[in-house]
């Protein structure tokens, strides 16, 4: 398909076909949507740009125009998604030299993002307000996420077989395609495949709940389509009832991690429990909490030294 193209092919058309040939069916649906969004931005910013006219200056202008409306990290992602296609065009002789070489990444100053999470008392109040019945409901789901820090799609994919009540562990090896047509999907990354230690309360409650359920079927998925907003609405009602800060299901994941960090659990252990690809992700996400803990550590160090 790409062999039918030449230097005069519009770049956004070349890029669209490149995505179809090299990426379609080879990457996750969420990643694919990002490539398609990049293609739309190229078509919007440079509708008449021919592939053979891509020079370093032209490419840098394209990046600069994109950066006017996006943060630096988003611009960097845009650059990386284009680079593979452009290097292939260079190999095919459609572009004489690599225009992405020494590209300068700019972008808008990112807004300060304050993560919403509950403190220990608020989380305790929330859990006490949950309606844990004999049959499955979304309150059970909220309890599980609060106790494990799982991602929304990971919690949806949990089956009775994933629990090892004797060893007090929960295996996470898949996600649920709630944005698409349903069904199991791989985890976000290899590090997301993990076993989470669960407390005795979760063991007692869920061992009773899953009795008689099909071992390989997701506990929280029924016949109707699931929306993130449905569960968030349930959580919102509980937050209002408890008169605590309104958070989302993802906010429960942040709450879980925050409480562990404040309790003195190492960043490495929290990263493994959350399924982060590296500790860097954990450090970036919870930087403000880590800084608070470092301030406490300084006080502890000084008290220790002054007592010598």
Short mmCIF file of C-alpha atoms in Angstrom, two decimals:
data_model
loop_
_atom_site.label_atom_id
_atom_site.label_comp_id
_atom_site.label_asym_id
_atom_site.label_seq_id
_atom_site.Cartn_x
_atom_site.Cartn_y
_atom_site.Cartn_z
CA UNK A 1 0.00 0.00 0.00
CA UNK A 2 2.77 2.42 0.95
CA UNK A 3 4.66 1.58 -2.26
CA UNK A 4 1.96 3.44 -4.21
CA UNK A 5 2.97 6.70 -2.53
CA UNK A 6 5.70 9.14 -3.51
CA UNK A 7 7.24 12.45 -2.47
CA UNK A 8 4.17 14.36 -3.62
CA UNK A 9 1.75 12.44 -1.39
CA UNK A 10 0.25 14.67 1.28
CA UNK A 11 1.96 13.85 4.56
CA UNK A 12 -1.24 13.39 6.55
CA UNK A 13 -2.43 10.85 3.94
CA UNK A 14 0.89 8.99 4.05
CA UNK A 15 0.78 8.96 7.85
CA UNK A 16 -2.81 7.66 7.88
CA UNK A 17 -1.87 4.72 5.66
CA UNK A 18 1.33 4.11 7.65
CA UNK A 19 -0.77 3.76 10.82
CA UNK A 20 -3.08 1.30 9.06
CA UNK A 21 -0.19 -0.83 7.76
CA UNK A 22 2.14 -0.85 10.78
CA UNK A 23 -0.03 -0.16 13.83
CA UNK A 24 -3.53 -1.50 13.17
CA UNK A 25 -3.90 -4.77 15.07
CA UNK A 26 -0.42 -4.52 16.60
CA UNK A 27 -1.13 -2.10 19.46
CA UNK A 28 -3.80 -1.63 22.13
CA UNK A 29 -6.99 0.17 21.15
CA UNK A 30 -6.22 3.06 23.52
CA UNK A 31 -2.77 3.54 21.94
CA UNK A 32 -4.27 3.30 18.47
CA UNK A 33 -6.67 6.14 19.27
CA UNK A 34 -3.67 8.33 20.18
CA UNK A 35 -2.04 7.67 16.79
CA UNK A 36 -5.30 8.49 15.02
CA UNK A 37 -5.59 11.71 17.02
CA UNK A 38 -2.03 12.63 16.00
CA UNK A 39 -3.03 12.07 12.36
CA UNK A 40 -5.98 14.43 12.74
CA UNK A 41 -3.72 17.11 14.22
CA UNK A 42 -1.27 16.76 11.29
CA UNK A 43 -4.15 17.14 8.85
CA UNK A 44 -5.39 20.19 10.75
CA UNK A 45 -2.00 21.93 11.14
CA UNK A 46 -0.44 21.03 7.78
CA UNK A 47 -3.21 20.04 5.34
CA UNK A 48 -1.17 20.83 2.19
CA UNK A 49 2.22 19.55 3.37
CA UNK A 50 3.73 17.04 0.93
CA UNK A 51 5.80 14.21 2.37
CA UNK A 52 8.85 15.11 0.27
CA UNK A 53 8.78 18.69 1.57
CA UNK A 54 9.44 17.64 5.16
CA UNK A 55 12.67 19.37 6.15
CA UNK A 56 13.98 20.03 9.65
CA UNK A 57 12.58 23.56 9.54
CA UNK A 58 9.15 22.46 8.30
CA UNK A 59 8.99 19.68 10.88
CA UNK A 60 10.07 22.01 13.69
CA UNK A 61 7.32 24.46 12.69
CA UNK A 62 4.78 21.61 12.82
CA UNK A 63 5.94 20.76 16.35
CA UNK A 64 5.85 24.43 17.38
CA UNK A 65 2.30 24.86 16.09
CA UNK A 66 1.20 21.77 17.99
CA UNK A 67 2.99 22.96 21.14
CA UNK A 68 0.97 26.20 21.20
CA UNK A 69 -2.06 24.24 22.42
CA UNK A 70 -0.40 21.39 24.32
CA UNK A 71 1.94 20.76 27.23
CA UNK A 72 5.54 19.73 26.60
CA UNK A 73 5.00 16.04 27.47
CA UNK A 74 2.05 15.83 25.07
CA UNK A 75 4.17 17.47 22.35
CA UNK A 76 6.92 14.92 23.02
CA UNK A 77 4.39 12.09 22.57
CA UNK A 78 3.23 13.73 19.30
CA UNK A 79 6.86 13.81 18.12
CA UNK A 80 7.48 10.16 19.00
CA UNK A 81 4.32 9.02 17.21
CA UNK A 82 5.35 10.84 14.03
CA UNK A 83 9.02 9.90 14.08
CA UNK A 84 8.57 6.22 13.23
CA UNK A 85 6.55 7.01 10.12
CA UNK A 86 8.97 9.73 9.02
CA UNK A 87 12.03 7.47 9.39
CA UNK A 88 10.26 4.85 7.25
CA UNK A 89 9.62 7.55 4.63
CA UNK A 90 13.35 8.37 4.69
CA UNK A 91 14.18 4.68 4.16
CA UNK A 92 11.75 4.57 1.22
CA UNK A 93 13.45 7.58 -0.39
CA UNK A 94 10.38 9.80 -0.05
CA UNK A 95 12.30 12.18 2.22
CA UNK A 96 15.98 12.91 1.56
CA UNK A 97 17.15 13.44 5.16
CA UNK A 98 15.76 12.78 8.63
CA UNK A 99 13.84 15.97 9.52
CA UNK A 100 13.26 14.86 13.12
CA UNK A 101 16.97 15.07 14.00
CA UNK A 102 17.69 17.54 16.82
CA UNK A 103 14.02 18.47 17.08
CA UNK A 104 13.31 20.91 19.91
CA UNK A 105 10.28 20.05 22.03
CA UNK A 106 8.30 22.99 23.37
CA UNK A 107 4.90 23.26 25.02
CA UNK A 108 2.62 25.12 27.39
CA UNK A 109 3.51 25.22 31.06
CA UNK A 110 1.64 22.35 32.71
CA UNK A 111 -1.00 23.25 35.22
CA UNK A 112 -0.38 22.22 38.79
CA UNK A 113 -2.28 18.98 39.23
CA UNK A 114 -3.54 18.31 42.72
CA UNK A 115 -4.40 14.68 43.23
CA UNK A 116 -7.64 14.10 45.08
CA UNK A 117 -7.42 11.52 47.81
CA UNK A 118 -8.94 10.80 51.21
CA UNK A 119 -7.13 10.67 54.52
CA UNK A 120 -7.33 7.57 56.72
CA UNK A 121 -10.31 8.81 58.77
CA UNK A 122 -12.27 9.77 55.63
CA UNK A 123 -11.61 6.41 53.99
CA UNK A 124 -12.65 4.60 57.18
CA UNK A 125 -15.89 6.67 57.18
CA UNK A 126 -16.52 5.84 53.52
CA UNK A 127 -16.02 2.10 53.98
CA UNK A 128 -18.35 2.10 56.99
CA UNK A 129 -21.03 3.71 54.82
CA UNK A 130 -20.88 1.04 52.11
CA UNK A 131 -23.86 -1.27 51.69
CA UNK A 132 -22.17 -4.66 51.62
CA UNK A 133 -25.03 -7.07 50.92
CA UNK A 134 -25.01 -10.77 50.24
CA UNK A 135 -25.18 -10.19 46.48
CA UNK A 136 -22.75 -8.26 44.29
CA UNK A 137 -23.20 -4.51 43.95
CA UNK A 138 -20.94 -1.54 43.19
CA UNK A 139 -20.25 -1.01 46.90
CA UNK A 140 -18.33 -4.29 46.85
CA UNK A 141 -16.35 -2.93 43.90
CA UNK A 142 -15.56 0.31 45.78
CA UNK A 143 -14.38 -1.72 48.78
CA UNK A 144 -12.05 -3.85 46.63
CA UNK A 145 -10.46 -0.87 44.87
CA UNK A 146 -9.99 0.97 48.17
CA UNK A 147 -8.29 -2.08 49.70
CA UNK A 148 -6.07 -2.96 46.71
CA UNK A 149 -5.43 0.22 44.71
CA UNK A 150 -6.33 -1.53 41.45
CA UNK A 151 -7.12 0.33 38.25
CA UNK A 152 -10.79 0.45 37.22
CA UNK A 153 -10.33 -1.97 34.30
CA UNK A 154 -8.28 -4.37 36.45
CA UNK A 155 -10.95 -4.55 39.16
CA UNK A 156 -13.65 -5.22 36.55
CA UNK A 157 -11.66 -8.19 35.27
CA UNK A 158 -11.31 -9.90 38.69
CA UNK A 159 -12.73 -13.43 38.77
CA UNK A 160 -13.18 -15.79 41.76
CA UNK A 161 -10.19 -17.80 40.49
CA UNK A 162 -7.94 -14.76 40.96
CA UNK A 163 -8.31 -14.99 44.74
CA UNK A 164 -6.05 -17.23 46.78
CA UNK A 165 -7.71 -16.91 50.16
CA UNK A 166 -5.30 -19.33 51.87
CA UNK A 167 -2.29 -17.19 50.94
CA UNK A 168 -4.26 -13.92 51.19
CA UNK A 169 -3.36 -12.82 47.66
CA UNK A 170 -5.19 -11.50 44.61
CA UNK A 171 -3.70 -12.10 41.16
CA UNK A 172 -3.95 -9.35 38.55
CA UNK A 173 -3.20 -10.58 35.05
CA UNK A 174 -5.83 -8.98 32.81
CA UNK A 175 -8.20 -6.04 32.33
CA UNK A 176 -11.78 -5.71 31.12
CA UNK A 177 -12.56 -3.94 27.84
CA UNK A 178 -15.31 -1.70 29.24
CA UNK A 179 -14.70 1.01 26.61
CA UNK A 180 -15.17 -1.45 23.75
CA UNK A 181 -17.24 -4.58 23.33
CA UNK A 182 -16.30 -6.23 26.60
CA UNK A 183 -14.02 -9.22 27.12
CA UNK A 184 -10.62 -9.67 28.72
CA UNK A 185 -7.60 -7.66 27.57
CA UNK A 186 -3.93 -7.70 28.62
CA UNK A 187 -2.79 -5.44 31.45
CA UNK A 188 -1.45 -1.93 30.83
CA UNK A 189 2.16 -3.18 30.91
CA UNK A 190 4.18 -6.20 32.05
CA UNK A 191 4.67 -4.67 35.50
CA UNK A 192 0.90 -4.58 35.91
CA UNK A 193 0.83 -8.38 36.11
CA UNK A 194 1.22 -8.89 39.84
CA UNK A 195 -0.06 -10.46 43.04
CA UNK A 196 -1.49 -8.16 45.70
CA UNK A 197 -1.52 -9.10 49.36
CA UNK A 198 -5.03 -8.66 50.77
CA UNK A 199 -6.06 -8.19 54.40
CA UNK A 200 -8.15 -10.65 56.40
CA UNK A 201 -11.32 -8.53 56.12
CA UNK A 202 -11.22 -8.78 52.32
CA UNK A 203 -10.53 -12.52 52.62
CA UNK A 204 -13.53 -13.11 54.90
CA UNK A 205 -15.96 -10.95 52.92
CA UNK A 206 -15.02 -12.02 49.39
CA UNK A 207 -14.63 -15.72 50.22
CA UNK A 208 -18.33 -15.68 51.12
CA UNK A 209 -19.35 -13.48 48.19
CA UNK A 210 -17.81 -15.61 45.43
CA UNK A 211 -19.15 -18.97 46.67
CA UNK A 212 -21.01 -20.62 43.82
CA UNK A 213 -19.85 -18.10 41.22
CA UNK A 214 -18.23 -19.33 37.97
CA UNK A 215 -14.48 -19.40 38.62
CA UNK A 216 -13.45 -17.81 35.31
CA UNK A 217 -16.17 -15.16 35.00
CA UNK A 218 -15.69 -11.54 36.14
CA UNK A 219 -17.41 -10.85 39.45
CA UNK A 220 -18.67 -7.34 38.64
CA UNK A 221 -19.62 -7.67 34.96
CA UNK A 222 -23.20 -8.46 34.02
CA UNK A 223 -25.05 -8.42 30.72
CA UNK A 224 -25.36 -4.63 30.41
CA UNK A 225 -22.51 -2.34 29.34
CA UNK A 226 -20.46 -0.81 32.13
CA UNK A 227 -19.59 2.87 32.31
CA UNK A 228 -16.98 4.46 34.54
CA UNK A 229 -19.47 7.23 35.33
CA UNK A 230 -21.98 4.73 36.78
CA UNK A 231 -19.57 3.61 39.49
CA UNK A 232 -18.35 7.17 40.10
CA UNK A 233 -21.95 8.26 40.68
CA UNK A 234 -22.35 5.58 43.36
CA UNK A 235 -19.11 6.70 45.00
CA UNK A 236 -20.20 10.36 44.83
CA UNK A 237 -23.42 9.55 46.71
CA UNK A 238 -21.42 7.89 49.47
CA UNK A 239 -18.99 10.82 49.68
CA UNK A 240 -21.90 13.26 50.05
CA UNK A 241 -23.55 11.01 52.62
CA UNK A 242 -20.33 10.93 54.66
CA UNK A 243 -19.68 14.66 54.11
CA UNK A 244 -16.18 14.00 52.85
CA UNK A 245 -14.30 15.19 49.75
CA UNK A 246 -15.85 13.94 46.52
CA UNK A 247 -13.38 11.68 44.73
CA UNK A 248 -13.52 9.32 41.76
CA UNK A 249 -12.79 5.61 41.60
CA UNK A 250 -9.30 6.51 40.39
CA UNK A 251 -9.08 8.77 43.42
CA UNK A 252 -9.48 5.64 45.56
CA UNK A 253 -6.34 4.26 43.89
CA UNK A 254 -4.53 7.48 44.87
CA UNK A 255 -5.95 7.20 48.38
CA UNK A 256 -4.65 3.64 48.70
CA UNK A 257 -1.14 4.63 47.59
CA UNK A 258 -1.09 7.79 49.73
CA UNK A 259 -2.04 5.94 52.92
CA UNK A 260 0.69 3.36 52.32
CA UNK A 261 3.31 6.05 51.74
CA UNK A 262 2.28 7.98 54.87
CA UNK A 263 2.41 4.69 56.81
CA UNK A 264 6.08 4.33 55.84
CA UNK A 265 5.78 1.72 53.08
CA UNK A 266 8.69 2.07 50.64
CA UNK A 267 8.20 3.64 47.21
CA UNK A 268 9.42 0.39 45.62
CA UNK A 269 6.72 -1.65 47.38
CA UNK A 270 3.98 0.86 46.52
CA UNK A 271 5.11 0.89 42.87
CA UNK A 272 4.89 -2.92 42.70
CA UNK A 273 1.48 -2.96 44.39
CA UNK A 274 0.08 -0.36 41.96
CA UNK A 275 1.61 -2.11 38.94
CA UNK A 276 3.70 0.89 37.89
CA UNK A 277 6.31 0.22 35.20
CA UNK A 278 8.96 1.94 37.34
CA UNK A 279 9.41 3.74 40.65
CA UNK A 280 9.83 6.96 38.62
CA UNK A 281 6.12 6.86 37.78
CA UNK A 282 5.25 6.52 41.47
CA UNK A 283 7.63 9.33 42.44
CA UNK A 284 6.20 11.69 39.82
CA UNK A 285 2.59 10.90 40.71
CA UNK A 286 3.02 11.25 44.46
CA UNK A 287 5.75 13.89 44.52
CA UNK A 288 3.88 16.17 46.94
CA UNK A 289 3.37 13.34 49.42
CA UNK A 290 6.99 12.23 49.15
CA UNK A 291 8.12 15.81 49.79
CA UNK A 292 5.95 15.94 52.93
CA UNK A 293 7.49 12.69 54.13
CA UNK A 294 11.00 14.00 53.42
CA UNK A 295 10.29 17.04 55.60
CA UNK A 296 9.23 14.70 58.41
CA UNK A 297 12.39 12.65 57.85
CA UNK A 298 14.55 15.77 58.24
CA UNK A 299 12.95 16.46 61.61
CA UNK A 300 13.49 12.84 62.63
CA UNK A 301 17.16 12.95 61.53
CA UNK A 302 17.81 16.13 63.51
CA UNK A 303 16.09 14.77 66.61
CA UNK A 304 18.12 11.58 66.34
CA UNK A 305 21.44 13.41 65.90
CA UNK A 306 20.77 15.92 68.68
CA UNK A 307 20.18 13.03 71.04
CA UNK A 308 23.65 11.54 70.45
#
